Short mmCIF file of C-alpha atoms in Angstrom, two decimals:
data_model
loop_
_atom_site.label_atom_id
_atom_site.label_comp_id
_atom_site.label_asym_id
_atom_site.label_seq_id
_atom_site.Cartn_x
_atom_site.Cartn_y
_atom_site.Cartn_z
CA UNK A 882 0.00 0.00 0.00
CA UNK A 883 1.39 3.41 -1.00
CA UNK A 884 1.20 6.13 1.61
CA UNK A 885 -0.48 9.35 0.49
CA UNK A 886 0.48 12.75 1.84
CA UNK A 887 -2.34 14.73 3.41
CA UNK A 888 -4.01 17.22 1.08
CA UNK A 889 -4.48 20.84 2.12
CA UNK A 890 -7.49 22.91 1.16
CA UNK A 891 -6.66 26.46 2.31
CA UNK A 892 -9.35 29.13 2.23
CA UNK A 893 -6.80 31.54 0.71
CA UNK A 894 -3.71 30.86 -1.43
CA UNK A 895 -0.53 30.70 0.68
CA UNK A 896 2.07 33.47 0.53
CA UNK A 897 5.76 32.81 0.01
CA UNK A 898 9.02 34.69 -0.51
CA UNK A 899 11.91 34.17 -2.90
CA UNK A 900 14.69 36.05 -4.66
CA UNK A 901 15.14 36.51 -8.40
CA UNK A 902 16.93 38.67 -10.94
CA UNK A 903 14.80 41.30 -12.72
CA UNK A 904 14.89 41.01 -16.50
CA UNK A 905 14.05 43.33 -19.42
CA UNK A 906 13.30 42.06 -22.91
CA UNK A 907 15.74 43.06 -25.66
CA UNK A 908 13.16 45.34 -27.29
CA UNK A 909 12.32 46.97 -23.95
CA UNK A 910 8.62 46.08 -24.07
CA UNK A 911 8.41 43.34 -21.42
CA UNK A 912 9.72 42.80 -17.92
CA UNK A 913 9.99 39.69 -15.81
CA UNK A 914 12.28 37.67 -13.58
CA UNK A 915 14.64 34.73 -13.67
CA UNK A 916 15.51 32.39 -10.83
CA UNK A 917 18.84 32.17 -9.06
CA UNK A 918 19.14 28.37 -9.20
CA UNK A 919 16.89 25.83 -10.95
CA UNK A 920 15.06 27.37 -13.88
CA UNK A 921 17.43 30.34 -14.03
CA UNK A 922 17.67 29.99 -17.81
CA UNK A 923 13.91 30.54 -18.25
CA UNK A 924 12.63 34.09 -17.52
CA UNK A 925 9.05 34.20 -16.24
CA UNK A 926 6.34 36.81 -15.92
CA UNK A 927 4.43 38.12 -12.94
CA UNK A 928 1.75 35.44 -13.43
CA UNK A 929 3.31 32.22 -14.67
CA UNK A 930 3.03 28.45 -14.79
CA UNK A 931 5.97 26.21 -13.97
CA UNK A 932 7.28 23.55 -16.31
CA UNK A 933 9.86 20.82 -15.81
CA UNK A 934 13.32 22.33 -16.29
CA UNK A 935 14.57 18.95 -17.48
CA UNK A 936 12.10 18.83 -20.36
CA UNK A 937 10.09 15.94 -18.93
CA UNK A 938 6.38 15.85 -19.72
CA UNK A 939 5.01 15.44 -16.22
CA UNK A 940 3.12 18.20 -14.47
CA UNK A 941 5.11 20.40 -12.14
CA UNK A 942 5.66 19.95 -9.30
CA UNK A 943 6.30 16.22 -9.32
CA UNK A 944 7.29 14.33 -6.18
CA UNK A 945 9.86 12.41 -8.23
CA UNK A 946 11.47 15.56 -9.60
CA UNK A 947 12.64 18.91 -8.23
CA UNK A 948 10.82 21.01 -10.84
CA UNK A 949 8.30 23.75 -10.09
CA UNK A 950 8.53 27.21 -8.59
CA UNK A 951 10.26 27.37 -5.22
CA UNK A 952 9.67 29.77 -2.34
CA UNK A 953 10.13 29.91 1.44
CA UNK A 954 7.66 30.69 4.22
CA UNK A 955 9.54 33.52 5.90
CA UNK A 956 10.65 36.85 4.48
CA UNK A 957 13.77 36.81 6.68
CA UNK A 958 14.89 33.47 5.21
CA UNK A 959 14.65 34.85 1.68
CA UNK A 960 16.41 38.10 2.65
CA UNK A 961 19.31 36.07 4.05
CA UNK A 962 19.97 34.70 0.56
CA UNK A 963 20.68 38.25 -0.64
CA UNK A 964 23.83 38.35 1.51
CA UNK A 965 25.79 36.04 -0.78
CA UNK A 966 28.03 37.67 -3.40
CA UNK A 967 26.28 36.13 -6.41
CA UNK A 968 22.84 37.26 -5.21
CA UNK A 969 23.58 40.84 -4.12
CA UNK A 970 21.87 42.32 -7.21
CA UNK A 971 18.76 40.10 -6.93
CA UNK A 972 15.42 41.41 -5.71
CA UNK A 973 13.10 40.05 -3.03
CA UNK A 974 9.74 38.76 -4.28
CA UNK A 975 6.53 38.26 -2.37
CA UNK A 976 4.47 35.68 -4.24
CA UNK A 977 1.06 34.06 -4.07
CA UNK A 978 1.30 30.27 -4.31
CA UNK A 979 -1.27 29.03 -6.84
CA UNK A 980 -2.27 25.65 -8.20
CA UNK A 981 -0.84 22.37 -6.92
CA UNK A 982 1.93 22.63 -4.36
CA UNK A 983 4.11 20.49 -2.15
CA UNK A 984 4.80 21.87 1.30
CA UNK A 985 8.23 21.49 2.85
CA UNK A 986 9.58 22.44 6.25
CA UNK A 987 10.91 25.77 4.94
CA UNK A 988 8.61 26.51 2.02
CA UNK A 989 6.69 25.37 -1.06
CA UNK A 990 7.32 23.86 -4.46
CA UNK A 991 4.38 24.86 -6.62
CA UNK A 992 2.85 24.80 -10.08
CA UNK A 993 1.77 28.41 -10.51
CA UNK A 994 2.54 31.77 -8.91
CA UNK A 995 1.73 35.46 -8.97
CA UNK A 996 4.43 37.95 -7.98
CA UNK A 997 2.74 40.63 -5.89
CA UNK A 998 5.64 42.77 -4.66
CA UNK A 999 9.26 43.12 -5.76
CA UNK A 1000 11.55 44.86 -3.26
CA UNK A 1001 14.67 46.31 -4.87
CA UNK A 1002 17.83 46.56 -2.78
CA UNK A 1003 20.28 49.48 -2.77
CA UNK A 1004 22.61 50.50 -5.59
CA UNK A 1005 26.14 49.09 -5.45
CA UNK A 1006 27.25 52.47 -4.03
CA UNK A 1007 24.81 52.04 -1.13
CA UNK A 1008 22.28 54.66 -2.22
CA UNK A 1009 18.57 53.84 -2.40
CA UNK A 1010 17.82 52.52 -5.90
CA UNK A 1011 15.91 54.77 -8.29
CA UNK A 1012 16.04 52.45 -11.30
CA UNK A 1013 16.99 49.01 -12.59
CA UNK A 1014 19.94 49.13 -15.01
CA UNK A 1015 21.79 46.72 -17.30
CA UNK A 1016 23.73 44.34 -15.04
CA UNK A 1017 26.15 43.27 -17.79
CA UNK A 1018 24.72 39.79 -18.40
CA UNK A 1019 21.48 38.21 -19.53
CA UNK A 1020 19.69 35.40 -21.31
CA UNK A 1021 18.89 35.10 -25.04
CA UNK A 1022 16.52 37.99 -25.76
CA UNK A 1023 16.64 39.29 -22.19
CA UNK A 1024 18.87 41.73 -20.29
CA UNK A 1025 19.47 41.16 -16.59
CA UNK A 1026 18.98 44.28 -14.48
CA UNK A 1027 20.49 45.44 -11.20
CA UNK A 1028 19.51 48.19 -8.72
CA UNK A 1029 21.04 51.58 -9.51
CA UNK A 1030 20.81 55.13 -8.21
CA UNK A 1031 20.53 58.05 -10.63
CA UNK A 1032 24.20 58.94 -10.21
CA UNK A 1033 25.47 55.47 -11.22
CA UNK A 1034 23.40 54.90 -14.37
CA UNK A 1035 26.15 56.29 -16.66
CA UNK A 1036 24.25 55.79 -19.90
CA UNK A 1037 23.35 52.14 -19.30
CA UNK A 1038 20.04 50.74 -20.50
CA UNK A 1039 17.69 51.26 -17.58
CA UNK A 1040 14.07 51.47 -16.49
CA UNK A 1041 12.58 53.21 -13.47
CA UNK A 1042 10.99 51.12 -10.75
CA UNK A 1043 7.54 52.35 -11.77
CA UNK A 1044 8.38 51.68 -15.42
CA UNK A 1045 9.42 48.11 -14.63
CA UNK A 1046 6.13 47.53 -12.78
CA UNK A 1047 4.20 48.91 -15.73
CA UNK A 1048 6.00 46.67 -18.24
CA UNK A 1049 5.59 43.60 -16.02
CA UNK A 1050 1.85 44.24 -15.58
CA UNK A 1051 -0.59 42.11 -13.56
CA UNK A 1052 -0.69 44.66 -10.74
CA UNK A 1053 2.94 44.17 -9.70
CA UNK A 1054 4.27 46.62 -7.08
CA UNK A 1055 7.97 47.50 -7.18
CA UNK A 1056 9.36 49.27 -4.12
CA UNK A 1057 12.82 50.49 -3.12
CA UNK A 1058 14.34 48.82 -0.08
CA UNK A 1059 16.80 50.16 2.45
CA UNK A 1060 19.84 52.21 1.52
CA UNK A 1061 21.56 55.52 2.14
CA UNK A 1062 19.10 58.35 1.55
CA UNK A 1063 19.69 60.35 -1.60
CA UNK A 1064 21.02 63.91 -1.23
CA UNK A 1065 18.35 66.41 -0.23
CA UNK A 1066 17.15 68.93 -2.79
CA UNK A 1067 19.59 71.80 -3.14
CA UNK A 1068 22.49 69.86 -1.60
CA UNK A 1069 25.31 68.48 -3.79
CA UNK A 1070 25.29 64.81 -4.57
CA UNK A 1071 28.14 62.43 -5.42
CA UNK A 1072 28.62 63.64 -9.03
CA UNK A 1073 28.69 67.29 -7.95
CA UNK A 1074 31.14 66.63 -5.11
CA UNK A 1075 33.40 64.63 -7.43
CA UNK A 1076 33.46 67.51 -9.90
CA UNK A 1077 34.24 69.97 -7.11
CA UNK A 1078 37.10 67.77 -5.87
CA UNK A 1079 38.56 67.57 -9.39
CA UNK A 1080 38.33 71.35 -9.74
CA UNK A 1081 40.05 71.92 -6.39
CA UNK A 1082 42.82 69.51 -7.33
CA UNK A 1083 43.35 71.32 -10.63
CA UNK A 1084 43.55 74.67 -8.80
CA UNK A 1085 46.05 73.21 -6.31
CA UNK A 1086 48.21 71.90 -9.15
CA UNK A 1087 48.15 75.37 -10.75
CA UNK A 1088 49.19 77.06 -7.51
CA UNK A 1089 52.02 74.60 -7.01
CA UNK A 1090 53.26 75.24 -10.55
CA UNK A 1091 53.16 79.01 -9.95
CA UNK A 1092 55.09 78.69 -6.68
CA UNK A 1093 57.69 76.50 -8.35
CA UNK A 1094 58.09 79.06 -11.16
CA UNK A 1095 58.49 81.94 -8.68
CA UNK A 1096 61.06 79.91 -6.77
CA UNK A 1097 63.08 79.36 -9.92
CA UNK A 1098 63.00 83.09 -10.74
CA UNK A 1099 64.09 84.00 -7.20
CA UNK A 1100 66.99 81.58 -7.30
CA UNK A 1101 68.06 82.95 -10.70
CA UNK A 1102 68.00 86.56 -9.47
CA UNK A 1103 70.23 85.78 -6.46
CA UNK A 1104 72.80 84.17 -8.73
CA UNK A 1105 73.11 87.30 -10.91
CA UNK A 1106 73.66 89.58 -7.93
#
């Protein structure tokens, strides 16, 4: 006799948390996500159905396979994954678990999901992110994006947080997470301070050159006397 796992019939779909890389289509008309482990080669939308990453024809999730969407129960557990070097540019997703699912001690493996909220971490410089910009890698037809502040965009392909939510559709909310507050209005930011420092250095170099020239003239005058 084969043992059967108990079936759950929740009154509301469960909520889970996971991390993923935000993605932008090559033509800039669609936005989505890609996983950080299994299924990372297959970008998915806000509302998506899972398929077997090994190309098998069974329905996901299967108890004899590790296919399907994965998420954890606790937000803190998912946030901890963002500490690793390879996941620093990923975003935190709050998802609704839909369809068939298998419950584990730490989370779910499920057939269908809806991403409700994407929380974007700080820019690499530590400032609160204002946009998602080209991360320098991608998948065929898709650019991977990373959090960026306005001062660090530097001409890269980018989309604002609101713009990403609009392209992704399905009611997705994209919010900026913790980071160093941007410079207040009227106060200089990093680009302005960098320019000021360069100007001051140039002025200092000019003064040093003038002093050296005066010193040479003074030494020459004493020799003639």
